[in-house]
GROMACS .gro file of C-alpha atoms in nm:
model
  356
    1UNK     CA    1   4.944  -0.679   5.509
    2UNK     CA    2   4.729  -0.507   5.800
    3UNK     CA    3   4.430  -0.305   5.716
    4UNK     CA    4   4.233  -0.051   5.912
    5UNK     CA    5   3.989   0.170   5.858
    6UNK     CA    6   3.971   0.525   5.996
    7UNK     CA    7   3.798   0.878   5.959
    8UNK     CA    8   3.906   1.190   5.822
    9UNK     CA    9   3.820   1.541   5.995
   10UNK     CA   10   3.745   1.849   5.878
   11UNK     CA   11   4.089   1.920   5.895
   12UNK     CA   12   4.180   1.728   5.670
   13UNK     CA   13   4.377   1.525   5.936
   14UNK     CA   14   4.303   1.188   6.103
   15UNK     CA   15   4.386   0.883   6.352
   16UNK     CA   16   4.446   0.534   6.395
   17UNK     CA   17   4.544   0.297   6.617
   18UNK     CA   18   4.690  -0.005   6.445
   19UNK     CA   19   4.793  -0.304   6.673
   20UNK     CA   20   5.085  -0.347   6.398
   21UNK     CA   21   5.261  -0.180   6.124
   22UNK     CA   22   5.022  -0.173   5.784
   23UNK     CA   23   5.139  -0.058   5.472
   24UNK     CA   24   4.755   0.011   5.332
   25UNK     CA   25   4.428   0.124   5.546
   26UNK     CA   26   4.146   0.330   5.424
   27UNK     CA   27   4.018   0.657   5.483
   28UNK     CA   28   3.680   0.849   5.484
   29UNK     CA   29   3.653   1.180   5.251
   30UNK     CA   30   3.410   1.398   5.323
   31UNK     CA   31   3.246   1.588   5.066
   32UNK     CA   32   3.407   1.921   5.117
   33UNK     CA   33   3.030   2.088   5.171
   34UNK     CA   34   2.902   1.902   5.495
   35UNK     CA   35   3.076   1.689   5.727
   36UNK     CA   36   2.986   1.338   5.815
   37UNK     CA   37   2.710   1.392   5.454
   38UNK     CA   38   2.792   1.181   5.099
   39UNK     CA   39   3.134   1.024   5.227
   40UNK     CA   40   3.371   0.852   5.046
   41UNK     CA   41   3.596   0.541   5.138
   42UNK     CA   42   3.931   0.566   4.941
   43UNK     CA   43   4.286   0.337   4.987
   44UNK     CA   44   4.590   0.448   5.094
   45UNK     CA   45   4.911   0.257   5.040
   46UNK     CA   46   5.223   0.403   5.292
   47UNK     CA   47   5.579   0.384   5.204
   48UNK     CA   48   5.686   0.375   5.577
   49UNK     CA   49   6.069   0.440   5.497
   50UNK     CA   50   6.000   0.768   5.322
   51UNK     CA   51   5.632   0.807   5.537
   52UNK     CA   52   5.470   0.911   5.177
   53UNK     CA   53   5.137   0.797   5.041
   54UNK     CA   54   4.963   0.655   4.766
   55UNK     CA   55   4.568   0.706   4.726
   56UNK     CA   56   4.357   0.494   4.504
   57UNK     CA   57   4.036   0.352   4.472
   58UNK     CA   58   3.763   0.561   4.552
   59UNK     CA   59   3.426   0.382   4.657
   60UNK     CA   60   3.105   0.572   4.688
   61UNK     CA   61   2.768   0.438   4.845
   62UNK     CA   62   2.514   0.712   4.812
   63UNK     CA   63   2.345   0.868   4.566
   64UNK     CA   64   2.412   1.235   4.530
   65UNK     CA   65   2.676   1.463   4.405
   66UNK     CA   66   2.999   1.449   4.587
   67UNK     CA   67   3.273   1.662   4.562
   68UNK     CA   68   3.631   1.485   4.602
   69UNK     CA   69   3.934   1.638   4.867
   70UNK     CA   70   4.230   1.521   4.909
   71UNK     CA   71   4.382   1.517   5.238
   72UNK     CA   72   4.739   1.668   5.245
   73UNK     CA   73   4.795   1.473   5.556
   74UNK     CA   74   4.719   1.197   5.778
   75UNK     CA   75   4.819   1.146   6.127
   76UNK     CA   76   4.863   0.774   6.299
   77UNK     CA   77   4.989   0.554   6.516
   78UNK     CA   78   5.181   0.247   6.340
   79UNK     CA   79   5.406   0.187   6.648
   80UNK     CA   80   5.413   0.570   6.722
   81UNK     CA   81   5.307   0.869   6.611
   82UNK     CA   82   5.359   0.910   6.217
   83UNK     CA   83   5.205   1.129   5.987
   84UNK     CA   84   5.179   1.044   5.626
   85UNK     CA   85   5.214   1.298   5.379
   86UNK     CA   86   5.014   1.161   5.015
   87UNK     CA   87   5.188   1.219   4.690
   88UNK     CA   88   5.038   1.053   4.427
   89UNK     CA   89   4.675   1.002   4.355
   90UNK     CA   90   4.600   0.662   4.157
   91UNK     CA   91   4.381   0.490   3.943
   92UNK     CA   92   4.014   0.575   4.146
   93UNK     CA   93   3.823   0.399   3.849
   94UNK     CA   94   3.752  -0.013   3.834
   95UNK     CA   95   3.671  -0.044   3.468
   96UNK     CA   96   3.545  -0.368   3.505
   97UNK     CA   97   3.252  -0.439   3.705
   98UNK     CA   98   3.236  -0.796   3.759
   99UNK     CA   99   3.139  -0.819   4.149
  100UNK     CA  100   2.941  -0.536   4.415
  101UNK     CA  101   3.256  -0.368   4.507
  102UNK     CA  102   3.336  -0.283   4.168
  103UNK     CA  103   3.058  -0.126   4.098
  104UNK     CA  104   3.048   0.098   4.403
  105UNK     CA  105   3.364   0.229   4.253
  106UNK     CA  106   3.241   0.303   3.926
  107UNK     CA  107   2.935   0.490   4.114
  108UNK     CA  108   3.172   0.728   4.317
  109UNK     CA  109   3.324   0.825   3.957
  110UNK     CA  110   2.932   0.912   3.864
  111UNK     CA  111   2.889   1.133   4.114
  112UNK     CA  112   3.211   1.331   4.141
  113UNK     CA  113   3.158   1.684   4.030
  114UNK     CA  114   3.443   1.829   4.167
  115UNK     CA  115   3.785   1.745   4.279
  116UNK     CA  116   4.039   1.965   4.512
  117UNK     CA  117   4.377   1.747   4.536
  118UNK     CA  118   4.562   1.952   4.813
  119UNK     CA  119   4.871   2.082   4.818
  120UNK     CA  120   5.128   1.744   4.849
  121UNK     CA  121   5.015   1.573   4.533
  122UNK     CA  122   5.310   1.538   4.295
  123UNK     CA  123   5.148   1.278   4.053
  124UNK     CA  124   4.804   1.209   3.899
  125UNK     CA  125   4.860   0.819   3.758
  126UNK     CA  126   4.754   0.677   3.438
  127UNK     CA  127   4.369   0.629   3.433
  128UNK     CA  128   4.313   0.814   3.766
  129UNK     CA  129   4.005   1.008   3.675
  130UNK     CA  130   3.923   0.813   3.382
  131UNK     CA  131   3.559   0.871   3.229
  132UNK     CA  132   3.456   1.091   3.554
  133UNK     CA  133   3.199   1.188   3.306
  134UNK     CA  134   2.972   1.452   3.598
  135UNK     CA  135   3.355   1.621   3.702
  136UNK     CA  136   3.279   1.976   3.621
  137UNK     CA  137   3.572   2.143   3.839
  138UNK     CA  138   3.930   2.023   3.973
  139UNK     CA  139   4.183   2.226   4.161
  140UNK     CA  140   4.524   2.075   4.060
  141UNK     CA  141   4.787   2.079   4.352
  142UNK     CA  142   5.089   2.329   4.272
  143UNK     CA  143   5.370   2.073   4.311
  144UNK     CA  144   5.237   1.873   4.079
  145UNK     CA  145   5.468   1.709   3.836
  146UNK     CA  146   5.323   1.471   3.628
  147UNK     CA  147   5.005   1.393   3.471
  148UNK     CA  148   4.953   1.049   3.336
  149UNK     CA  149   4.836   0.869   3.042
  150UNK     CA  150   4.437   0.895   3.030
  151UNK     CA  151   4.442   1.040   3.328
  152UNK     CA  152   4.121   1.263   3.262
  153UNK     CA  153   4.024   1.062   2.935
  154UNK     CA  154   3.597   1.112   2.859
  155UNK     CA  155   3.573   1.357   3.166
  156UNK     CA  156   3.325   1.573   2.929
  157UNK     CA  157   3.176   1.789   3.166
  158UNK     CA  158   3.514   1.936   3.303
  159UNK     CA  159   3.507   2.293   3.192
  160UNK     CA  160   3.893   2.435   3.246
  161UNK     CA  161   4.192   2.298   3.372
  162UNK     CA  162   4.459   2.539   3.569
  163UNK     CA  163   4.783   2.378   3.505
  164UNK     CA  164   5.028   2.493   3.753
  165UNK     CA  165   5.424   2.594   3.689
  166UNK     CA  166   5.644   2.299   3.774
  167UNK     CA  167   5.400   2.077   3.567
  168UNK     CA  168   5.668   1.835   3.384
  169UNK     CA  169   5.450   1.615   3.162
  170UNK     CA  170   5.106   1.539   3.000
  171UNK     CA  171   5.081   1.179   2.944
  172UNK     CA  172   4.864   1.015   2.598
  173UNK     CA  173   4.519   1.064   2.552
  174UNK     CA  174   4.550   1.264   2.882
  175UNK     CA  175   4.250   1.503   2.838
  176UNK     CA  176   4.131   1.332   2.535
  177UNK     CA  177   3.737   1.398   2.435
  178UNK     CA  178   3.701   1.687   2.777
  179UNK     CA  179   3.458   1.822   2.518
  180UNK     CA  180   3.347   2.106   2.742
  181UNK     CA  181   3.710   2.280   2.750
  182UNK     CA  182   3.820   2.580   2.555
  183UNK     CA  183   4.176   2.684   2.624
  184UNK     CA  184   4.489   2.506   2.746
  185UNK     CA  185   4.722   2.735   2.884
  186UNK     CA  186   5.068   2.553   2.923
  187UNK     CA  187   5.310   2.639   3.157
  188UNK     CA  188   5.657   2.688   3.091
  189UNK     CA  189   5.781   2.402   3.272
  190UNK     CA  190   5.643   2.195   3.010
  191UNK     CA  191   5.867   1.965   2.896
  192UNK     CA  192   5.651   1.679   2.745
  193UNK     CA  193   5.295   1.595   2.610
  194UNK     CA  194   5.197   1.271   2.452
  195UNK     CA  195   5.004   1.164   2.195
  196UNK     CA  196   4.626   1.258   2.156
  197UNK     CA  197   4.693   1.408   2.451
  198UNK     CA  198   4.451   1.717   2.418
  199UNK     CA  199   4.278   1.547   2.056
  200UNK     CA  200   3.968   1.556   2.004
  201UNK     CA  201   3.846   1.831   2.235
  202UNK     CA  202   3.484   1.960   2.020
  203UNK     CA  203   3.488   2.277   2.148
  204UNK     CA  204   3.879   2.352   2.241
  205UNK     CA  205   3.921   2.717   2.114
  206UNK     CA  206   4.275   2.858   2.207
  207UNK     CA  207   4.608   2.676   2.272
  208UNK     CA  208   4.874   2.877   2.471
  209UNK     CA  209   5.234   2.675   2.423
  210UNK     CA  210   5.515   2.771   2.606
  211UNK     CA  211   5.890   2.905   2.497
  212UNK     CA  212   5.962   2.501   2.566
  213UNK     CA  213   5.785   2.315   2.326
  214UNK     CA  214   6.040   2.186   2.078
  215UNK     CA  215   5.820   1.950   1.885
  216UNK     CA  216   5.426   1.963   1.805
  217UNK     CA  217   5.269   1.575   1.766
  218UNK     CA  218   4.896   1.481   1.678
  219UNK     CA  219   4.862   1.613   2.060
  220UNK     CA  220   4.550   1.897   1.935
  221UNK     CA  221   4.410   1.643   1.656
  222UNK     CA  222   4.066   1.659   1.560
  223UNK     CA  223   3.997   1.986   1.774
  224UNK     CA  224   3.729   2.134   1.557
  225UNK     CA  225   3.665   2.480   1.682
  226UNK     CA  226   4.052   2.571   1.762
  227UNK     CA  227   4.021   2.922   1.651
  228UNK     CA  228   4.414   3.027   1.800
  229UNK     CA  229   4.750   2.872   1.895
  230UNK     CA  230   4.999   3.115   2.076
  231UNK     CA  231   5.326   2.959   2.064
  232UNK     CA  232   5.593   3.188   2.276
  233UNK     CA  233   5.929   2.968   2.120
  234UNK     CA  234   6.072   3.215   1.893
  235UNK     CA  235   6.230   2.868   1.718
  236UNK     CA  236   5.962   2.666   1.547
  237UNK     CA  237   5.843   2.361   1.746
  238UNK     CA  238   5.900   2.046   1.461
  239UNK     CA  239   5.581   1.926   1.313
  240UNK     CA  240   5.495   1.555   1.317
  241UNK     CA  241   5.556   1.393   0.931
  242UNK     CA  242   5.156   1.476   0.917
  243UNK     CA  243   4.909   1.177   0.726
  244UNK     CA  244   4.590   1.129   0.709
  245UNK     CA  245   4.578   1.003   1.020
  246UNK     CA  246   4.776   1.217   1.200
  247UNK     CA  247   4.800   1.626   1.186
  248UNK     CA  248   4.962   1.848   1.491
  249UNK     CA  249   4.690   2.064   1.369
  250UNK     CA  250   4.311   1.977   1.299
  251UNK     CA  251   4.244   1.942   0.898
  252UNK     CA  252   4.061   2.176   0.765
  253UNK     CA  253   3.984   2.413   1.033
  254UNK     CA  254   4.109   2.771   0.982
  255UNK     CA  255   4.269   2.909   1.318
  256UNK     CA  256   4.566   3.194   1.323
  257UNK     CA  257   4.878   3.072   1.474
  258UNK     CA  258   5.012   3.384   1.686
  259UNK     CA  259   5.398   3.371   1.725
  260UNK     CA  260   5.682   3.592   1.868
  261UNK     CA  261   5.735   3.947   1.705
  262UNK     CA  262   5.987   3.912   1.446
  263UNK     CA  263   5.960   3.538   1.426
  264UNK     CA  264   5.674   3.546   1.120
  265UNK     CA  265   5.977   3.440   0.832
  266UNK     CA  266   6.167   3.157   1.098
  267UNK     CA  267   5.781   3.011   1.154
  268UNK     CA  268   5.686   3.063   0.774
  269UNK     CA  269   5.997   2.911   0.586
  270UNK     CA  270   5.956   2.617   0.807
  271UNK     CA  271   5.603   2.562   0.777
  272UNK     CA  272   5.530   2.693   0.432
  273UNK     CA  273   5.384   2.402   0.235
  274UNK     CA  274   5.366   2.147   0.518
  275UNK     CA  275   5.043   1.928   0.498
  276UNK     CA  276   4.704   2.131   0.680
  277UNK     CA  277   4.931   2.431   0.732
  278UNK     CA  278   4.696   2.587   0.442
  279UNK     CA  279   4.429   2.669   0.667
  280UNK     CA  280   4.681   2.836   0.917
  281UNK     CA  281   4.781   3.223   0.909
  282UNK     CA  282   5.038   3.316   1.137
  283UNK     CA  283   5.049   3.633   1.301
  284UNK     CA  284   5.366   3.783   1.432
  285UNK     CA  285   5.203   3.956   1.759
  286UNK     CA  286   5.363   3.847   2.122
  287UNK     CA  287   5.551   4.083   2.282
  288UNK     CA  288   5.880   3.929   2.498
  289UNK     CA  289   5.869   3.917   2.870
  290UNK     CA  290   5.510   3.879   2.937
  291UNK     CA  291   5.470   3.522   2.924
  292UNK     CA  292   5.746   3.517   3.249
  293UNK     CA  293   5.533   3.346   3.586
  294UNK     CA  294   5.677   3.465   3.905
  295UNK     CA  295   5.439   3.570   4.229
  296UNK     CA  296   5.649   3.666   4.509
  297UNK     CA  297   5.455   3.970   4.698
  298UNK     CA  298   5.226   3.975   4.396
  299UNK     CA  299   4.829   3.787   4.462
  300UNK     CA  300   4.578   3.799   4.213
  301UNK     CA  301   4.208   3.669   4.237
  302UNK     CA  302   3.867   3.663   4.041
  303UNK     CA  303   3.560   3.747   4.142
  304UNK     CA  304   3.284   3.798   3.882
  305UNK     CA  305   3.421   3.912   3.558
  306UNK     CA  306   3.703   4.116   3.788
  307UNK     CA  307   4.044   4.112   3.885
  308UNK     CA  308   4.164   4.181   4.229
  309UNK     CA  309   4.539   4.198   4.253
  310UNK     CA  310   4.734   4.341   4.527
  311UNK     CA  311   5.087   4.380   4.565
  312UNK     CA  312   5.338   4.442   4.831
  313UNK     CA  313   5.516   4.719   4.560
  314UNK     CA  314   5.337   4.999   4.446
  315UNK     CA  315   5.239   4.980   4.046
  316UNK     CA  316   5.024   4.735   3.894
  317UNK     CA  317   5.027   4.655   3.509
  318UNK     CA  318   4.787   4.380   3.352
  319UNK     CA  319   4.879   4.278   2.974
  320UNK     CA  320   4.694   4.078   2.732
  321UNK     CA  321   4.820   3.728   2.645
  322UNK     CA  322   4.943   3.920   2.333
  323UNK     CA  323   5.146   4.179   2.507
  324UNK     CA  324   4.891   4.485   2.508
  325UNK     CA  325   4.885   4.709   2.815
  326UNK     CA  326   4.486   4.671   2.914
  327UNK     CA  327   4.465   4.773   3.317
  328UNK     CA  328   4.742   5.010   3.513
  329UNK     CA  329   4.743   5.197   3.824
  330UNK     CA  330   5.046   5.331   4.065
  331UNK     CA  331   4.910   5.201   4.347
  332UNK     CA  332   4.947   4.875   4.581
  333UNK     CA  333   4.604   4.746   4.431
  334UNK     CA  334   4.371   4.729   4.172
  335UNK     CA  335   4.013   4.623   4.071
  336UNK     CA  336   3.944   4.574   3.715
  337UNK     CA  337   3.654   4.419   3.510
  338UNK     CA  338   3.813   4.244   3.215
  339UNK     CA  339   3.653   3.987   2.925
  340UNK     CA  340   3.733   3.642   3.004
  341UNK     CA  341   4.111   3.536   2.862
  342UNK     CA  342   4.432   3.485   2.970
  343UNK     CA  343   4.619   3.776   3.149
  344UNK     CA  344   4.986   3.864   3.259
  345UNK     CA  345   4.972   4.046   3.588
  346UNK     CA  346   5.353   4.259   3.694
  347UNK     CA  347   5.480   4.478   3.949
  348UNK     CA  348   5.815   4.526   4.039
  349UNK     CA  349   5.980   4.266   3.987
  350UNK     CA  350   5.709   3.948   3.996
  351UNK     CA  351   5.438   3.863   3.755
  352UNK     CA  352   5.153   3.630   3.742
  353UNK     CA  353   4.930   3.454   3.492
  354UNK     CA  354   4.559   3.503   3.583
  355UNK     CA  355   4.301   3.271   3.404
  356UNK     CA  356   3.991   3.491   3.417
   0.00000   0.00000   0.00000
């Protein structure tokens, strides 16, 4: 096995000149805010039949607060010019310091605050930001696929996660204890979530499931200030066969479940009398259609407490998460200062879901 070490530009692209073929080297990451300042060394294992890259193990020497970025790819010479493309991101944390080197690792996951993964990641492995307890801010790629088990497990500072469509699964205990999130907005690509994977988020306050959840586990256990769950299925997810040990829905904490429109009787004959359900009133409010993600000619951005949205159509309609109509206009843009929530942005024939 050769390794080499090499440095990563600005661009996000970078060089090396290996004598012979490796299959892992390492690579610099700068900081994102000043080049050549608080660098990171992080491993890179290359599957050179497909040219595709694994990253792991991030070590961190300094001191201050470093903000993680993936490259999205890496340029070389292993007998010619290749260029590697990374798509999944690893296990970064050692969990057990027993030498020096481990415990450089378990300083870079100190001092990450935030994290920008690029656009190529496909996978964030089991583990891979495990108790990255100062990570206040990540920017998920938008082809990822899969989120593993523990994969953000103790990160308590991280304040919102923007899952993107195409998003597959959530793996066990993925964002267990992120105490510091409110809302979970699922896309509908959403096939699977494991267990505990959202439990035991203190202040989680709203829970937006898409028309594919089928089945509801001990996934949002123990959240003790959930206050809403839209669910968009008009069929009732199944409930887990709920014990004292396991509930899809905290114990007594009273929250309003808000279904489709004319699915309150499907929801309530199913539920009715099921264990915790008690504390549960279920509210018969989503309008169809507006839970549909498409962008094409159709950008949307926040700044402030506003949203900027411009289209390539004229006509520009911005619903609630619930359906109501709350900003319109006939033209090709529009600049409107909303409360923070979850809103569905259409014209013609795209829409968008803006987290503001």
């Amino acid at each position: 096995m050769g390794k080499a070490k090499t440095l990563l530009t600005s661009a996000l692209v970078c060089a090396a000149s290996l004598t012979s073929a490796a299959d892992e080297f390492e690579i610099t990451v700068f900081n994102g805010y000043a080049e050549y300042e608080n660098c990171a060394l992080m491993k890179i294992n290359i599957d050179q039949t497909t040219n595709q890259g694994e990253l792991s193990k991030l070590m961190y020497t300094d001191a201050n607060p470093f903000k993680l970025v993936v490259p999205e790819q890496i340029s070389m010479s292993i007998n010619g010019q290749v260029t590697i493309t990374p798509k999944k991101i690893s296990d970064l944390f050692f969990r057990t310091a027993t030498n020096t080197l481990e415990q450089k690792y378990q300083q870079g996951a100190s001092y990450v605050i935030e994290a920008d993964l690029g656009n190529s990641i496909e996978e964030i492995g089991d583990y891979c930001f495990y108790q990255f307890k100062n990570l206040k801010n990540i920017v998920l790629p938008p082809n990822l696929k899969r989120i593993g088990n523990s994969a953000f497990e103790f990160c308590t500072s991280l304040t919102s996660v923007v899952f993107p469509e195409g998003l597959e699964s959530v793996g066990d205990n993925a964002f267990y204890k992120c105490n510091s999130i409110e809302e979970f907005v699922f896309p509908n690509s959403l096939t699977t979530y494991g267990v505990l994977s959202f439990a035991g988020c203190a202040n989680l306050k709203r829970i937006y499931l898409p028309e594919t959840v089928t089945s509801i586990n001990n996934s949002f256990n123990s959240c003790k200030s959930l206050t809403d769950v839209f669910i968009s299925a008009t069929t009732p997810p199944t409930l887990i066969n709920e014990t004292e040990d396991a509930a899809s829905f905290p114990p007594n904490v009273k929250f309003t479940i808000h279904v489709p429109e004319g699915a309150y009787n499907t929801y309530y004959e199913k539920w009715y009398g099921l264990r915790y359900m008690d504390n549960a009133t279920i509210v018969a409010d989503i309008k169809s259609g507006v839970n549909s993600i498409r962008a094409n000619g159709l950008t949307a951005k926040v700044v402030g407490d506003a949203l900027l949205v411009e289209s390539t159509a004229e006509g520009i309609d911005v619903f609630s998460i619930s359906g109501v109509l709350v900003a319109t206009t006939t033209e090709c843009s529009l600049n409107a200062s909303l409360p923070k929530g979850i809103y569905i942005v259409r014209s013609a024939n795209s829409s968008k879901k803006v987290v503001l």
